[in-house]
CSV table of C-alpha atoms and ligand atoms in Angstrom, one decimal:
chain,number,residue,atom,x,y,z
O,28,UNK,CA,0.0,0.0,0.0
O,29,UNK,CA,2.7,2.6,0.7
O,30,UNK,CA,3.3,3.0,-2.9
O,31,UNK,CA,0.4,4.8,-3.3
O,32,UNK,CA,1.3,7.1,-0.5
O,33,UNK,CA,2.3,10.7,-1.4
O,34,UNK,CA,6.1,10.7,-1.9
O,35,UNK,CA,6.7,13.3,0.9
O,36,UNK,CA,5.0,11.7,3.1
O,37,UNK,CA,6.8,8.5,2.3
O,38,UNK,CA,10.1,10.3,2.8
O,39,UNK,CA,9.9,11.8,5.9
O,40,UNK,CA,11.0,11.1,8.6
O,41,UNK,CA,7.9,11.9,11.3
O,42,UNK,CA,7.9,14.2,14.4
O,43,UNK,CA,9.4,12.5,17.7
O,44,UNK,CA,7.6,13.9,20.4
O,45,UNK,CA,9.3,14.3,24.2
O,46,UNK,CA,9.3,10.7,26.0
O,47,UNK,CA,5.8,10.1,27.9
O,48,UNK,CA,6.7,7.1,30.0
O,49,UNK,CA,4.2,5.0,30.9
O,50,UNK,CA,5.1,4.0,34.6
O,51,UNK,CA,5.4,6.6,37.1
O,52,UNK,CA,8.3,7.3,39.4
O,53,UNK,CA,9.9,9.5,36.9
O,54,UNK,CA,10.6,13.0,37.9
O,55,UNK,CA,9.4,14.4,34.2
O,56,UNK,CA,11.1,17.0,32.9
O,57,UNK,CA,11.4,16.8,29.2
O,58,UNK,CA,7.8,18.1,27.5
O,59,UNK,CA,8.1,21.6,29.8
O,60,UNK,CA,4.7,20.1,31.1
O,61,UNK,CA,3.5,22.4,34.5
O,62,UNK,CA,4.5,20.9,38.3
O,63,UNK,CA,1.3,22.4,39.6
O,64,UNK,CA,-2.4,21.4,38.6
O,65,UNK,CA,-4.8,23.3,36.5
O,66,UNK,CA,-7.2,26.1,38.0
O,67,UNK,CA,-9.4,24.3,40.4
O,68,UNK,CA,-11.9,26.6,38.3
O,69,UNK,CA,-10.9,25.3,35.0
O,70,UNK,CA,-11.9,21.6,36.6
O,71,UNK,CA,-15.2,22.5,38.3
O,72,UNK,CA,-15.8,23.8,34.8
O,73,UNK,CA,-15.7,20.9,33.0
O,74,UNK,CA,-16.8,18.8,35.8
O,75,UNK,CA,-19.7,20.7,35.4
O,76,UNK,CA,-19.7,19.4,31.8
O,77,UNK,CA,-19.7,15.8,32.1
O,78,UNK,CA,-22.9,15.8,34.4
O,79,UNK,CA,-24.5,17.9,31.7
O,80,UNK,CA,-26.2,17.4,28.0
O,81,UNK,CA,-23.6,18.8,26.8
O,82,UNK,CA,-21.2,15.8,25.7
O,83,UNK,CA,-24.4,14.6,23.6
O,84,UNK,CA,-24.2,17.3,21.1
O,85,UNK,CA,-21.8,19.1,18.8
O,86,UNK,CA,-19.6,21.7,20.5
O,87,UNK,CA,-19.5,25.6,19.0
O,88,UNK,CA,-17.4,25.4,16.2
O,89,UNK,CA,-16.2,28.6,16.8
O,90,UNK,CA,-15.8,28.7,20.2
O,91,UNK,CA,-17.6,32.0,21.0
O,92,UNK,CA,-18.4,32.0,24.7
O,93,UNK,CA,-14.4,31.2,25.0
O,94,UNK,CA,-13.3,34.0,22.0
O,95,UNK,CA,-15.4,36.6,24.4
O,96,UNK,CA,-13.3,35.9,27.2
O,97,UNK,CA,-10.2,35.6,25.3
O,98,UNK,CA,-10.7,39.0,23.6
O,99,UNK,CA,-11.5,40.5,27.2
O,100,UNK,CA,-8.2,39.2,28.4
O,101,UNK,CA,-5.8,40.3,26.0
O,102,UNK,CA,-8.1,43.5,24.4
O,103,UNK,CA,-8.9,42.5,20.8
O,104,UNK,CA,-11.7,42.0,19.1
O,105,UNK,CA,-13.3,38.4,19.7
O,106,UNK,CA,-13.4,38.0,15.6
O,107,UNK,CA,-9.4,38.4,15.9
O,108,UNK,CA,-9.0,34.7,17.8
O,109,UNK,CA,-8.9,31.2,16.2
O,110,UNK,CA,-10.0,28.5,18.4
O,111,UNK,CA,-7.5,25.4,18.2
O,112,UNK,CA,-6.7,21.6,19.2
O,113,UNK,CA,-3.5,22.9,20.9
O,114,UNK,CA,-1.5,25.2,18.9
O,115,UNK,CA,0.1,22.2,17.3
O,116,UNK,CA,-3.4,22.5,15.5
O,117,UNK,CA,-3.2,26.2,14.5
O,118,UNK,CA,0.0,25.8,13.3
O,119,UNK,CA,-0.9,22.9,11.1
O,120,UNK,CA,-4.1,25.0,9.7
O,121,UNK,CA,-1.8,27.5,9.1
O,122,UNK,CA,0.5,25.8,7.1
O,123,UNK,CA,-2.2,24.4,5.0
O,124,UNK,CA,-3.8,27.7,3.8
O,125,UNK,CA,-0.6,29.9,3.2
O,126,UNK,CA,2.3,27.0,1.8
O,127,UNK,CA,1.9,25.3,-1.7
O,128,UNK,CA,3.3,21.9,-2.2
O,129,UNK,CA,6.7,22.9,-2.8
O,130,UNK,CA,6.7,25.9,-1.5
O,131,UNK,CA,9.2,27.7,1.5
O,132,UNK,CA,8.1,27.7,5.2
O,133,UNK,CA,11.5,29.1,7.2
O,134,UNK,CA,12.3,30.0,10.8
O,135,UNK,CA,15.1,30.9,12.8
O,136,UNK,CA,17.5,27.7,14.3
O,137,UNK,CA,17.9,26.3,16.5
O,138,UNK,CA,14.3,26.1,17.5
O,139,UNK,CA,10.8,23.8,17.7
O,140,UNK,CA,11.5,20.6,15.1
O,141,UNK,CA,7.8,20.5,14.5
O,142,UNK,CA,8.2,23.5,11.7
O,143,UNK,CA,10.4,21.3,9.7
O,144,UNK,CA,7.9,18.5,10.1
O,145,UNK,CA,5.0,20.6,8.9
O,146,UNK,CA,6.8,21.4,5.8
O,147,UNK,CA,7.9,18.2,5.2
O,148,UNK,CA,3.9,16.7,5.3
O,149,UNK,CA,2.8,19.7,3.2
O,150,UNK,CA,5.3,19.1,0.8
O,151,UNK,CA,7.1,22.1,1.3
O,152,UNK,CA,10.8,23.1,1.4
O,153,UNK,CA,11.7,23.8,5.3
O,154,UNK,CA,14.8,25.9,5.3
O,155,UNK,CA,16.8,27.3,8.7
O,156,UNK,CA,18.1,30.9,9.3
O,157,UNK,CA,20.5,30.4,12.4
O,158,UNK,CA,20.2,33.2,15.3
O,159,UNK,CA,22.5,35.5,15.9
O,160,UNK,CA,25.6,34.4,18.5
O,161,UNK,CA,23.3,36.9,20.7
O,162,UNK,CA,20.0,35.0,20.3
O,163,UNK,CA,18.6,37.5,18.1
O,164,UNK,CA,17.3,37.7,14.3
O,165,UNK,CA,20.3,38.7,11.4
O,166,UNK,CA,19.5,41.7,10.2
O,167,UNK,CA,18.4,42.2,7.4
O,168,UNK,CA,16.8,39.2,7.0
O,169,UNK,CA,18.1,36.7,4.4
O,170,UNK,CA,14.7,35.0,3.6
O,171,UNK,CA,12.5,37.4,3.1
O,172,UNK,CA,10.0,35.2,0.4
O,173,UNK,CA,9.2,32.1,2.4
O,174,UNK,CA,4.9,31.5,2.6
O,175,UNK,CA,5.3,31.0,5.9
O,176,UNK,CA,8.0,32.3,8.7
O,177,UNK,CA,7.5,31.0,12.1
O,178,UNK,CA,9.2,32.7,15.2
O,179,UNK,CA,8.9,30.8,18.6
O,180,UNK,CA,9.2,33.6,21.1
O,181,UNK,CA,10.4,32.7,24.1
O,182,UNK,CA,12.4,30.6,21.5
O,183,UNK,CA,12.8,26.6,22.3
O,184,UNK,CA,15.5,25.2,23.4
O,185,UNK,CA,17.1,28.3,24.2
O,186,UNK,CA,14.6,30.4,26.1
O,187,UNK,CA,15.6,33.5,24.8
O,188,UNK,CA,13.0,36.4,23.4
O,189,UNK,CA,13.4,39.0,20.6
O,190,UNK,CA,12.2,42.5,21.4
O,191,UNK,CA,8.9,43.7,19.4
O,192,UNK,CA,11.1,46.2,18.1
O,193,UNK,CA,12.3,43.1,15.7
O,194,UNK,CA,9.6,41.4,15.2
O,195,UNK,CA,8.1,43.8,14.0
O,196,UNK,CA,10.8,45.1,11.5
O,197,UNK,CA,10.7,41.1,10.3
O,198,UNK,CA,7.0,41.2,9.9
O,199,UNK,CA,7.9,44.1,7.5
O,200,UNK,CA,10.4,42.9,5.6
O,201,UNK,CA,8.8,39.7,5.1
O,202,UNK,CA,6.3,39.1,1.9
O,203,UNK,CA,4.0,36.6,3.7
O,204,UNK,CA,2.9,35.9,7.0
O,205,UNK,CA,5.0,36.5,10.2
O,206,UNK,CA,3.7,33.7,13.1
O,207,UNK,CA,4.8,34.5,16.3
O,208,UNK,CA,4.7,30.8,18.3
O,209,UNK,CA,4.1,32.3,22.3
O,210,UNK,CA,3.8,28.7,23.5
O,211,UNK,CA,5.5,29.9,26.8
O,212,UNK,CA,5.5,33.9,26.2
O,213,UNK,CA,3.3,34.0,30.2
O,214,UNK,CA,6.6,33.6,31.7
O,215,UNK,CA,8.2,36.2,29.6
O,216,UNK,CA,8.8,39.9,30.0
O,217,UNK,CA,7.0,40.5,26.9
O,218,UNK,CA,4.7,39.2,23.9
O,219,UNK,CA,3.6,40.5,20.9
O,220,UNK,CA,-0.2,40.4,21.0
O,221,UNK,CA,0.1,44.2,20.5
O,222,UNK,CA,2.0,43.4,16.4
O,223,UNK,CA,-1.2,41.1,15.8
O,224,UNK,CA,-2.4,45.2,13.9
O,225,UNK,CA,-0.1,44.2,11.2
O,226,UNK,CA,-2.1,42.6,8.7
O,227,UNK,CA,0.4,39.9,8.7
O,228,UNK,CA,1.3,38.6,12.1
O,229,UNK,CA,-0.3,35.9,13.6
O,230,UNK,CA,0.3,35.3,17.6
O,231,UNK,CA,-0.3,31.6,18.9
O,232,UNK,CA,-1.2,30.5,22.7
O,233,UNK,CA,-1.6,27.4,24.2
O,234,UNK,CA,-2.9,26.3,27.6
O,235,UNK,CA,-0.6,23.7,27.4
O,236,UNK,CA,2.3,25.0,29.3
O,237,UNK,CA,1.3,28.2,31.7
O,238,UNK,CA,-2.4,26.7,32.2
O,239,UNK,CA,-1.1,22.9,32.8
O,240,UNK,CA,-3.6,21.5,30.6
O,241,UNK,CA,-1.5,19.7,28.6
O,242,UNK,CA,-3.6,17.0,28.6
O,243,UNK,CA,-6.7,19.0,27.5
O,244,UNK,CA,-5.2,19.9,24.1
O,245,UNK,CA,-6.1,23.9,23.4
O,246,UNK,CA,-4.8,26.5,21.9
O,247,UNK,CA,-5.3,29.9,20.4
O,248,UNK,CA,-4.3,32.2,17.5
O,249,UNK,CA,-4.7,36.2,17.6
O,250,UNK,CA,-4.6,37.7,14.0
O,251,UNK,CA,-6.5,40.6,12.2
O,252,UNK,CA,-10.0,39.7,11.4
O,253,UNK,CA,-9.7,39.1,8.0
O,254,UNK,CA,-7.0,36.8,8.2
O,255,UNK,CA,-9.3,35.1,10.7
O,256,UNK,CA,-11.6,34.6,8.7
O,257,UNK,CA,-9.8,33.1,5.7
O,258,UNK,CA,-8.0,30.7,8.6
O,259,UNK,CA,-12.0,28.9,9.9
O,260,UNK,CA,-12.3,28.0,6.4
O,261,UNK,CA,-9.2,25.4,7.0
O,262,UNK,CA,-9.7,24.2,10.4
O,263,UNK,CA,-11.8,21.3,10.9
O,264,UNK,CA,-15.9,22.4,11.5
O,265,UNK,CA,-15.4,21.0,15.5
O,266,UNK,CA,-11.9,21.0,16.0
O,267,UNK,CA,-12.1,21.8,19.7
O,268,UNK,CA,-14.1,19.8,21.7
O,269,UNK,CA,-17.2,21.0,24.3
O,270,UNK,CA,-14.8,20.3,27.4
O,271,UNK,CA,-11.9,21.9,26.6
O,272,UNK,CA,-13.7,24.7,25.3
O,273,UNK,CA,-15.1,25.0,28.5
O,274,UNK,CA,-11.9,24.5,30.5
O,275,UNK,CA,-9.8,26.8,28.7
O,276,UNK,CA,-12.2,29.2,29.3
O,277,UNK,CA,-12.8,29.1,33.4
O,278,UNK,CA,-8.7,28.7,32.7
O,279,UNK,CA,-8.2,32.1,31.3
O,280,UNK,CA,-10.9,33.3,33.5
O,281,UNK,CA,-8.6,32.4,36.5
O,282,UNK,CA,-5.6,35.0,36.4
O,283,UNK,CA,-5.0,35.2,39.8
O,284,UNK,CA,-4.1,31.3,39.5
O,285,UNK,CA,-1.7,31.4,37.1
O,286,UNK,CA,-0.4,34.5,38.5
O,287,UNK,CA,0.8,32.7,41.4
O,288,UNK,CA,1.7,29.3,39.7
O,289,UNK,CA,3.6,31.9,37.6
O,290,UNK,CA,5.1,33.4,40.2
O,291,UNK,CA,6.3,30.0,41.5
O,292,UNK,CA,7.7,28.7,38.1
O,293,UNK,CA,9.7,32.2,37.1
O,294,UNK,CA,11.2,31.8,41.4
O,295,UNK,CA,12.2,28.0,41.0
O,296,UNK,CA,13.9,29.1,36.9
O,297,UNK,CA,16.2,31.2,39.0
O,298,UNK,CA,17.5,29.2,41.3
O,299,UNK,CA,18.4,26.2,39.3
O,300,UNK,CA,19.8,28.4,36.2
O,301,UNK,CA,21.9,29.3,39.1
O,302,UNK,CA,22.9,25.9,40.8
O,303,UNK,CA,23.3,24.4,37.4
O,304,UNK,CA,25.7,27.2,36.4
O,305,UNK,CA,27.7,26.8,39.3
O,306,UNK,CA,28.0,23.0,38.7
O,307,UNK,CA,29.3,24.0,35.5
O,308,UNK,CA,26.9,24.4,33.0
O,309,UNK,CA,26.2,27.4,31.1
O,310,UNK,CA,22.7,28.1,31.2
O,311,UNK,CA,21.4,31.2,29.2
O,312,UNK,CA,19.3,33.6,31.1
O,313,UNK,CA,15.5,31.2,30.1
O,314,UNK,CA,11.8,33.3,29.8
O,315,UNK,CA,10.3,30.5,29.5
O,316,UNK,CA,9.5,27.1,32.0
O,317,UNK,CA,12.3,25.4,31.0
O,318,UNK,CA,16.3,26.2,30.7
O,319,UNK,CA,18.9,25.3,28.2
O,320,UNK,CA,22.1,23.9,29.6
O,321,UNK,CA,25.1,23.0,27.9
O,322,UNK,CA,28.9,22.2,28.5
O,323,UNK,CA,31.9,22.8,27.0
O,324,UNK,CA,33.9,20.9,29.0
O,325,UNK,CA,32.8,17.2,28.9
O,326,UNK,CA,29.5,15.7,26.6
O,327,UNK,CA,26.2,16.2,27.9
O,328,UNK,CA,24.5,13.6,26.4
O,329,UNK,CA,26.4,11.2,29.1
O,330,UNK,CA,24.6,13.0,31.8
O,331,UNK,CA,21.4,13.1,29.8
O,332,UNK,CA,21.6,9.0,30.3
O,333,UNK,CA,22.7,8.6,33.8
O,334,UNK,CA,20.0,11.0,34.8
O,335,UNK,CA,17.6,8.8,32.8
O,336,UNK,CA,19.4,5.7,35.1
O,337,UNK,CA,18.4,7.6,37.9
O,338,UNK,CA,14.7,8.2,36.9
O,339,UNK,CA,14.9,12.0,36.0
O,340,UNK,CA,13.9,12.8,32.8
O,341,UNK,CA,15.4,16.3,30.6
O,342,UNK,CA,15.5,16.6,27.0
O,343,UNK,CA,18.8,15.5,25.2
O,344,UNK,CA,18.4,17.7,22.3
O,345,UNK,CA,21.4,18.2,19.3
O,346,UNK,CA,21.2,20.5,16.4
O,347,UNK,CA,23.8,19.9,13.9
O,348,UNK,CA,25.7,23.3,13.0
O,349,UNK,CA,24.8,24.3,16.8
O,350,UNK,CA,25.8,22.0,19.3
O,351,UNK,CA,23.8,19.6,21.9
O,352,UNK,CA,22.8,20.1,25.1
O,353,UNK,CA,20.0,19.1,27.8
O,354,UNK,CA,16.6,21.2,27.9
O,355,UNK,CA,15.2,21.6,31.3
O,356,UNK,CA,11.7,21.8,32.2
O,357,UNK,CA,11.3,24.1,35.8
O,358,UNK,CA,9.3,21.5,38.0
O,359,UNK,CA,8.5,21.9,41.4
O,360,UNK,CA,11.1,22.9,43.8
O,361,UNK,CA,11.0,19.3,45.4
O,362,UNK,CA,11.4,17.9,41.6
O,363,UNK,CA,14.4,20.2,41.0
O,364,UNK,CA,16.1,19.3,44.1
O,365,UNK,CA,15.7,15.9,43.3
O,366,UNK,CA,17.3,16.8,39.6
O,367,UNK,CA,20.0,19.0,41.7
O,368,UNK,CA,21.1,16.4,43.9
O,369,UNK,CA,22.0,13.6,41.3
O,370,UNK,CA,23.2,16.3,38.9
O,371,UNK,CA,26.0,16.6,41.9
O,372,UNK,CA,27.1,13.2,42.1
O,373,UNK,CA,27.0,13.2,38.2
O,374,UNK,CA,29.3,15.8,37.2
O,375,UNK,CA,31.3,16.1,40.2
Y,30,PLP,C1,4.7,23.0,23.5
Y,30,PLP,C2,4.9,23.9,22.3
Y,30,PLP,C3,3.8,24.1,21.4
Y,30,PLP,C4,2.6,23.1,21.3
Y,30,PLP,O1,1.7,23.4,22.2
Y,30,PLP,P1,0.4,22.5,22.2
Y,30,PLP,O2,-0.6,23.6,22.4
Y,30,PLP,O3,0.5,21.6,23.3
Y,30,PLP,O4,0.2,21.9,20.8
Y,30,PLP,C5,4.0,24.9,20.3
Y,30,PLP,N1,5.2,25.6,20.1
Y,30,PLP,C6,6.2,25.4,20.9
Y,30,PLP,C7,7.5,26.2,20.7
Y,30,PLP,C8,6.1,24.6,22.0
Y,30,PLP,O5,7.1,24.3,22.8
């Protein structure tokens, strides 16, 4: 049967998500999931759900009750959010309305594999533009043509941010759409929802990280209405179910919850970037939940394996051109001790 398979499709190579072992006992922290549990809001919510009619019928394709709220929270129009089955989802409807088959989707390196991937199933060309030795975009910018360039901001693995400032010079200098991937901008300094005025910039959310539902599987894009609009006709009619529309909503509606969760996350980043530097690691200054440590002295991926010995799980990651190194996720203070303790007898 395969033969009859598109040739892209039998080429590639798939998307490898992060490890999800199946027993317990692991401290996790390779998929920059949350340490602390969802709004007890967001789970009353949806409790509420399941002991309702609601399951039996189809949800709200568009998701209005939860684009109202959304549009309160970050002050745009309601007809300026796209609803989506994570932001995975968003950025696959995205791909499929603005690259041909054979056409250029590019974004800065090193950064979120998935971008590669989505070219490779659309039949597209993927093609890298490495960051400056400062973390930021070259200037000008050497792929200006490209039907889709996608920017994670805080970037992954590195957890550095460009300024506004940049982004939005990119946006201009680019000939197609600009999206700005915020997967983890709520423990940033900054985000671009403000940019989403440009008629080509396109801001995605998820709940995945800041909101610990994961497991739930929403997210969001912000865009000008118009694009919006051209962007439903792509998605599937009932891509976001009735409970996590209904979740992400009481979520969002709960700020002071993930302010403190926030809070506890951006506290416990600190203080391992700087017990891990002083076992010898250079760790870059992270706005996001997770950190990027490397070594120059001795191979990482070693120590990626005897903390998997040990039961603690980080992200070996290697980019060819750029180096390897182990991506962090900030768990709870008890999980980073754990991580803190081994890491001791490991390297020392
Ligand atoms: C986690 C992550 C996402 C995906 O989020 P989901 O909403 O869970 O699909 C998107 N982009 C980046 C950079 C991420 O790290």
């Amino acid at each position: 049967m395969s033969q009859f398979l598109r040739p892209n499709i039998r080429s590639m190579v798939g998307y490898t998500p992060g490890e999800q072992p199946q027993d317990s006992g692991f401290v996790k922290l390779n998929t920059n999931e949350n340490p602390y549990p969802p709004s007890p809001r967001a789970l009353e919510a949806m409790a509420e759900v399941l002991h309702s009619d609601r399951l039996r019928k189809y949800p709200d394709p568009l998701g209005t009750a939860f684009r109202k709220t959304a549009g309160k929270l970050f002050g745009v129009d309601p007809d300026s959010i796209l609803i989506g089955n994570g932001s995975d989802d968003i950025l696959t409807i995205v791909t499929r309305a603005f690259v041909p088959e054979g056409g250029l989707i590019v974004s800065p390196t090193p950064s979120y594999l998935l971008y590669a991937t989505l070219a490779d199933i659309q039949g597209a060309r993927f093609e890298g533009v490495p960051f400056t030795s400062d973390w930021q975009l070259p200037k000008p910018w050497p792929k200006p043509n490209a039907h889709l360039t996608l920017v994670a901001n805080p970037n992954s693995p590195t957890g550095t941010i460009v300024n506004n400032v940049s982004l939005e010079r990119l946006a201009n200098e680019l000939h197609g759409p600009l999206i700005v991937d915020e997967a983890y901008a709520d423990f940033a300094d900054a985000n671009a929802t403000e940019l989403t005025r440009l008629p080509n910039v396109i801001v995605t959310r998820t709940l995945s990280k800041s909101y610990s539902l994961a497991g739930l599987r929403f997210g969001f894009a912000i865009a000008t209405p118009t694009l919006i609009r051209e962007l439903v006709k792509v998605k599937d009619s009932y891509n976001c179910d009735a409970l996590s529309l209904v979740g992400a909503q009481a979520a969002l509606e709960d700020q002071d919850y993930l302010k403190q969760t926030r809070a506890k996350i951006i506290a416990t980043r600190q203080r391992m970037t700087g017990s891990l530097q002083s076992l010898g690691f250079h760790v870059l200054p992270s706005q996001a939940n997770f950190v990027w440590a490397t070594r120059t002295d001795c191979p990482v991926k070693p120590i990626f394996e005897e903390l998997k010995k040990r039961r603690i799980l980080v992200r070996y990651m290697n980019y060819p051109g750029h180096g390897d190194g182990l991506r962090i996720s900030v768990g709870s203070d008890a999980e980073i001790d754990r991580l803190l303790e081994e890491m001791m007898g490991i390297v020392q």
